[in-house]
Coordinates of C-alpha atoms in Angstrom, one line a residue:
D1 CA 32.0 64.5 105.8
V2 CA 32.6 67.3 108.4
A3 CA 34.4 69.6 105.9
N4 CA 31.2 70.0 103.9
T5 CA 28.8 70.5 106.7
V6 CA 30.3 73.0 109.2
D7 CA 31.8 76.5 109.2
K8 CA 34.1 75.9 112.1
I9 CA 35.8 73.0 113.8
L10 CA 36.7 72.6 117.5
V11 CA 39.7 70.3 118.2
V12 CA 40.2 69.0 121.7
S13 CA 43.0 66.7 122.8
D14 CA 43.6 65.4 126.3
G15 CA 41.0 67.8 127.6
K16 CA 42.7 70.9 126.1
L17 CA 41.4 73.1 123.3
L18 CA 43.9 72.9 120.5
K19 CA 42.0 74.7 117.7
F20 CA 38.7 76.4 117.1
D21 CA 38.8 77.9 113.6
T22 CA 37.4 77.7 110.1
V23 CA 37.5 74.3 108.4
A24 CA 40.2 75.6 106.0
N25 CA 42.5 76.8 108.8
V26 CA 42.1 73.6 110.8
F27 CA 42.9 71.3 107.9
K28 CA 45.9 73.4 107.0
S29 CA 47.4 71.8 110.2
S30 CA 46.9 68.3 108.9
E31 CA 50.2 67.0 110.2
E32 CA 49.3 68.3 113.7
L33 CA 45.9 66.6 113.5
K34 CA 47.4 63.3 112.5
N35 CA 49.9 63.5 115.3
I36 CA 47.1 63.6 117.9
G37 CA 45.3 60.7 116.2
L38 CA 42.7 62.5 114.1
N39 CA 42.0 61.8 110.5
V40 CA 41.9 64.5 107.9
P41 CA 39.9 64.3 104.7
Q42 CA 41.4 61.9 102.1
V43 CA 41.5 64.8 99.6
T44 CA 43.7 66.7 102.1
R45 CA 46.1 63.8 102.2
V46 CA 46.2 63.7 98.4
I47 CA 46.9 67.4 98.2
N48 CA 49.6 67.2 100.8
H49 CA 51.2 64.4 98.8
L50 CA 51.1 66.5 95.6
K51 CA 52.8 69.3 97.5
Q52 CA 55.6 67.0 98.6
K53 CA 56.1 66.1 94.9
G54 CA 56.4 69.8 94.0
I55 CA 52.8 70.4 92.7
F56 CA 51.4 73.4 94.6
L57 CA 47.7 74.1 94.1
E58 CA 46.1 77.4 94.9
G59 CA 43.5 77.9 97.6
D60 CA 42.2 76.1 100.6
I61 CA 41.5 72.6 99.5
Y62 CA 39.6 70.2 101.8
T63 CA 36.8 69.0 99.6
V64 CA 36.8 67.0 96.4
E65 CA 35.1 69.9 94.6
T66 CA 37.7 72.4 95.5
A67 CA 40.4 69.9 94.6
I68 CA 39.0 69.4 91.2
D69 CA 38.8 73.1 90.6
A70 CA 42.4 73.7 91.8
I71 CA 43.7 70.8 89.7
K72 CA 42.0 72.2 86.6
E73 CA 43.4 75.6 87.3
Y74 CA 46.9 74.2 87.8
I75 CA 46.7 72.3 84.4
R76 CA 45.4 75.4 82.7
R77 CA 48.2 77.6 84.1
K78 CA 50.8 74.9 83.2
N79 CA 49.5 74.6 79.6
N80 CA 49.6 78.4 79.2
A81 CA 53.1 78.8 80.5

């Protein structure tokens, strides 16, 4: 899984440089990546779906580990509200 092994990602489409940035910043543009035919991590798709349902999690989430932490924090905050 690329998100766990690199610090930065280079995205090229049709011979043009589209992005060269941190993993978090590149995967924030998941719709743009999908539009040019690239896959994003499954966990990113899940987090995007949660956002569409009104569940907003804190932080840059592109690994399962960060998703687990963010979901736990969301539940903790919701229970304390």
